[in-house]
PDB file of C-alpha atoms in Angstrom:
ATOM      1  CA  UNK A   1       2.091  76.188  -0.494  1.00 50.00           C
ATOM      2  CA  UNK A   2      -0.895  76.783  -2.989  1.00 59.00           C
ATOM      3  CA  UNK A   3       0.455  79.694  -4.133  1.00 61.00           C
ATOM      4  CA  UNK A   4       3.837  78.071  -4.468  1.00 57.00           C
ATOM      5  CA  UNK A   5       1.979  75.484  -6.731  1.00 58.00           C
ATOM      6  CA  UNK A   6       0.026  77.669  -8.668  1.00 65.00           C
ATOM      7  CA  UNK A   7       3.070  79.916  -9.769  1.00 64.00           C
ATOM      8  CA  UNK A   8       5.037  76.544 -10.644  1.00 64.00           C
ATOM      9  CA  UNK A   9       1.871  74.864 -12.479  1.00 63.00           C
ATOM     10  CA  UNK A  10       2.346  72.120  -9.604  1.00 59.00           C
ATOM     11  CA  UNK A  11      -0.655  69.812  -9.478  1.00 59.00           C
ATOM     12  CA  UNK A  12      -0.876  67.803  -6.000  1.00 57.00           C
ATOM     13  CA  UNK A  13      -0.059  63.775  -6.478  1.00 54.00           C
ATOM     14  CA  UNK A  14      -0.783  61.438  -2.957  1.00 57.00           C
ATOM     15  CA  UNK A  15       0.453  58.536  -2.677  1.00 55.00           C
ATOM     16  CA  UNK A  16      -0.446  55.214  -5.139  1.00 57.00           C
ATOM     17  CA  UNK A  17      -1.903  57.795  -7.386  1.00 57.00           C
ATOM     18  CA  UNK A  18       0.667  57.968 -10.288  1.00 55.00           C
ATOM     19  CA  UNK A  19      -0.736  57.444 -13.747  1.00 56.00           C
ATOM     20  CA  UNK A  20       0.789  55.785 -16.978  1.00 57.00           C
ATOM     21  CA  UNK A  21       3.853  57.414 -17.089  1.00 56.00           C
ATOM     22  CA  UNK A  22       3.972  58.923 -14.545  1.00 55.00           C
ATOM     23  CA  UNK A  23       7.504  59.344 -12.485  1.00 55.00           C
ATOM     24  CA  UNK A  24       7.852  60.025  -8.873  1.00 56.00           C
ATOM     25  CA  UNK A  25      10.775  60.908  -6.469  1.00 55.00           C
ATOM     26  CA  UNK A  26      10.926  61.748  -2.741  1.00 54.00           C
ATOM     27  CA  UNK A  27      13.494  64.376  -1.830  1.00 57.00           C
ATOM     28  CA  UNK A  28      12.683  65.068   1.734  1.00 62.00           C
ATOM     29  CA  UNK A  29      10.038  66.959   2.343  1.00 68.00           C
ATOM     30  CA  UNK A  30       8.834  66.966  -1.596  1.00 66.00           C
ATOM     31  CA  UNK A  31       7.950  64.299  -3.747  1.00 65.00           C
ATOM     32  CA  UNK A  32       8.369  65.541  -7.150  1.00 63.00           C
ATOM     33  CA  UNK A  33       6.794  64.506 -10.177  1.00 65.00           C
ATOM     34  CA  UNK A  34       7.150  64.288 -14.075  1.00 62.00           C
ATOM     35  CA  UNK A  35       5.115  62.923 -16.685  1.00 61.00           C
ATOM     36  CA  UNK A  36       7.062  60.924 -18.599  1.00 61.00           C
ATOM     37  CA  UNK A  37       4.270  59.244 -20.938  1.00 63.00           C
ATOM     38  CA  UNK A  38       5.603  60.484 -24.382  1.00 67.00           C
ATOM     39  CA  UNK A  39       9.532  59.804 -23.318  1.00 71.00           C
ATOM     40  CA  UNK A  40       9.740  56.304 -24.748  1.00 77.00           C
ATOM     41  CA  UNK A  41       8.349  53.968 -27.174  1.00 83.00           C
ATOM     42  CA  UNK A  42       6.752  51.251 -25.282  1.00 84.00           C
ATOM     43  CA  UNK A  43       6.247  48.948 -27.869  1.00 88.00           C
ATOM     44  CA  UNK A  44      10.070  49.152 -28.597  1.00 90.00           C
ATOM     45  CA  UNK A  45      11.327  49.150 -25.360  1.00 90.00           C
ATOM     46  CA  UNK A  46       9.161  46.222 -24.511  1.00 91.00           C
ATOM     47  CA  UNK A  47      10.740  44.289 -28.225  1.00 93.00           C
ATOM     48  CA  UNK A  48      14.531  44.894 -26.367  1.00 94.00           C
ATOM     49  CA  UNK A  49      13.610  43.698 -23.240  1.00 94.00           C
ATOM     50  CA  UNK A  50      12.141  40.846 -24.417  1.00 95.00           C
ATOM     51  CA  UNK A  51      15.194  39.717 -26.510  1.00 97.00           C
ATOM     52  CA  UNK A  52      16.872  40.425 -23.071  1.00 96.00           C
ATOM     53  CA  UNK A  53      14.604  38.216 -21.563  1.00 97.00           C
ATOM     54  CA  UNK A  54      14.850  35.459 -23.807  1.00 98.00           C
ATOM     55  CA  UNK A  55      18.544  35.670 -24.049  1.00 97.00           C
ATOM     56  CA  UNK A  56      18.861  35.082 -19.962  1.00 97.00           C
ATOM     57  CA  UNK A  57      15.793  32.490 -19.918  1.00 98.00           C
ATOM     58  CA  UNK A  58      18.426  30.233 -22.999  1.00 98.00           C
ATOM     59  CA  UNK A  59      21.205  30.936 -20.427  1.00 98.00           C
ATOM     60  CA  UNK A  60      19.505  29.605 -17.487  1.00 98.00           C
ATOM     61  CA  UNK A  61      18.645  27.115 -19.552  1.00 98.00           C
ATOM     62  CA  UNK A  62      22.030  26.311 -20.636  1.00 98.00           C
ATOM     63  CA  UNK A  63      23.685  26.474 -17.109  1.00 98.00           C
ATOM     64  CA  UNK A  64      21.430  24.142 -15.546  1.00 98.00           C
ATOM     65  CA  UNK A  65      21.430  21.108 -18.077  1.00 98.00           C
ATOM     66  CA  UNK A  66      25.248  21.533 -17.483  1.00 97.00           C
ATOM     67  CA  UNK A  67      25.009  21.385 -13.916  1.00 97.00           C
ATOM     68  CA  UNK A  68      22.626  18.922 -14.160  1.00 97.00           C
ATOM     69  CA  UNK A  69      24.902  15.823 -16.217  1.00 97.00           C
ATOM     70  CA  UNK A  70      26.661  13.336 -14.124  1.00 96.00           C
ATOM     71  CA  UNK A  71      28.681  13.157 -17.027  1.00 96.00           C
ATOM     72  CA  UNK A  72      29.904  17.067 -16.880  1.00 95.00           C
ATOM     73  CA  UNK A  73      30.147  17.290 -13.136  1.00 96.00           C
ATOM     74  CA  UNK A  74      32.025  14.568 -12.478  1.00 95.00           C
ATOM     75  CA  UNK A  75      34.841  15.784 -15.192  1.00 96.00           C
ATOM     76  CA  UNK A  76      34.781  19.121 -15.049  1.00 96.00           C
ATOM     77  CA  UNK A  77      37.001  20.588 -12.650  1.00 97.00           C
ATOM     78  CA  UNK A  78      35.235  22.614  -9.684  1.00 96.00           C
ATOM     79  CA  UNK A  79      36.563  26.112 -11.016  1.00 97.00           C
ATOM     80  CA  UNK A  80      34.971  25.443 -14.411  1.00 97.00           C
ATOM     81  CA  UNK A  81      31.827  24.143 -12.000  1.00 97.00           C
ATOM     82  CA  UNK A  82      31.767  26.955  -9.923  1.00 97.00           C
ATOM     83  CA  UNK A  83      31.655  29.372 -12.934  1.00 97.00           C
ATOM     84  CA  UNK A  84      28.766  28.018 -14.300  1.00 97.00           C
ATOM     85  CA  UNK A  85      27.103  28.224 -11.240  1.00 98.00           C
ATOM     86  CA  UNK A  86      28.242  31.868 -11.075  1.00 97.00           C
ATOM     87  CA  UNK A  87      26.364  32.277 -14.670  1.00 97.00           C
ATOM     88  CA  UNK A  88      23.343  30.477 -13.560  1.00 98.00           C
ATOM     89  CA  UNK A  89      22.627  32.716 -10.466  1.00 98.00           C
ATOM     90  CA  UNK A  90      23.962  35.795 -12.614  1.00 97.00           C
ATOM     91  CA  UNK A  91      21.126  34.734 -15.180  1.00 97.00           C
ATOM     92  CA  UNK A  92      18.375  34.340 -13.065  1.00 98.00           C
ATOM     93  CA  UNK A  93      19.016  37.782 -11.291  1.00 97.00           C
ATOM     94  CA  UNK A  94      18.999  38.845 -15.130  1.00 96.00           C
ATOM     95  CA  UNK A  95      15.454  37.236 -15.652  1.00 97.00           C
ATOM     96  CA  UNK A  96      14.061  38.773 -12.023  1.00 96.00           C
ATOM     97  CA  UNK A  97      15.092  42.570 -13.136  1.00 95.00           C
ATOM     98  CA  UNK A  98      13.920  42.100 -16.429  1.00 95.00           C
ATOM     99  CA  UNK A  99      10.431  40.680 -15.296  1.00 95.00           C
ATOM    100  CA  UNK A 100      10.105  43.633 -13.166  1.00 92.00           C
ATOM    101  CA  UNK A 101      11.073  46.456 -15.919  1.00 91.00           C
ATOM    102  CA  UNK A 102       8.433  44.538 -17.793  1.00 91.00           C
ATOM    103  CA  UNK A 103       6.076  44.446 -14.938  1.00 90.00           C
ATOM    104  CA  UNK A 104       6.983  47.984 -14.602  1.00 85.00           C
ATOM    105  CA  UNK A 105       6.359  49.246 -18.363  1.00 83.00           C
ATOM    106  CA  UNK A 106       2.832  50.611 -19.567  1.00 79.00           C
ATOM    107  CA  UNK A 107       0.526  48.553 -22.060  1.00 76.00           C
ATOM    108  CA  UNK A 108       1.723  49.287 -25.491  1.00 64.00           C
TER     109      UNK A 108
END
């Protein structure tokens, strides 16, 4: 194995040591490694997924003043009711995995 690593220019990475932009995957028996630090721009990437995030946080918004009215609810007919609920729990899903890619992303 250190011969193996010295002919591929591997460098040895344990576990919950991966630094900024740094990408890991397990195939069985390997865990394999790239440095992805100069692959993206942060600071752009983090501009998208904010308009992402804002655009889901207006929708939640939206869906649950609607849900919210006596007025609405007690007109609206439960297909039109049950779509907005569909939205709302679409949109929050869309706020979770856009928190995490956040979470996720390096300081710009």
């Amino acid at each position: 194995l250190p011969q193996l690593q010295s002919l591929a220019g591997l460098e040895p990475v344990t576990v919950g040591e991966q630094p900024a932009g740094f990408q890991s995957v397990l195939v069985p028996g390997v865990r394999v490694g790239i440095d992805t630090s100069g692959a993206i721009d942060v600071g752009a990437e983090r501009a998208r997924l904010g308009k992402l995030l804002a655009t889901a946080v207006n929708e939640v918004s939206l869906a649950e003043k609607k849900l919210a009215d006596p007025a609405f609810t007690g007109k609206a007919p439960q297909p039109v009711i049950d779509g907005i609920t569909a939205r709302l729990r679409n949109a929050q899903a869309d706020v979770e995995r856009i928190t995490a890619q956040l979470d996720e992303l390096p300081a710009a």
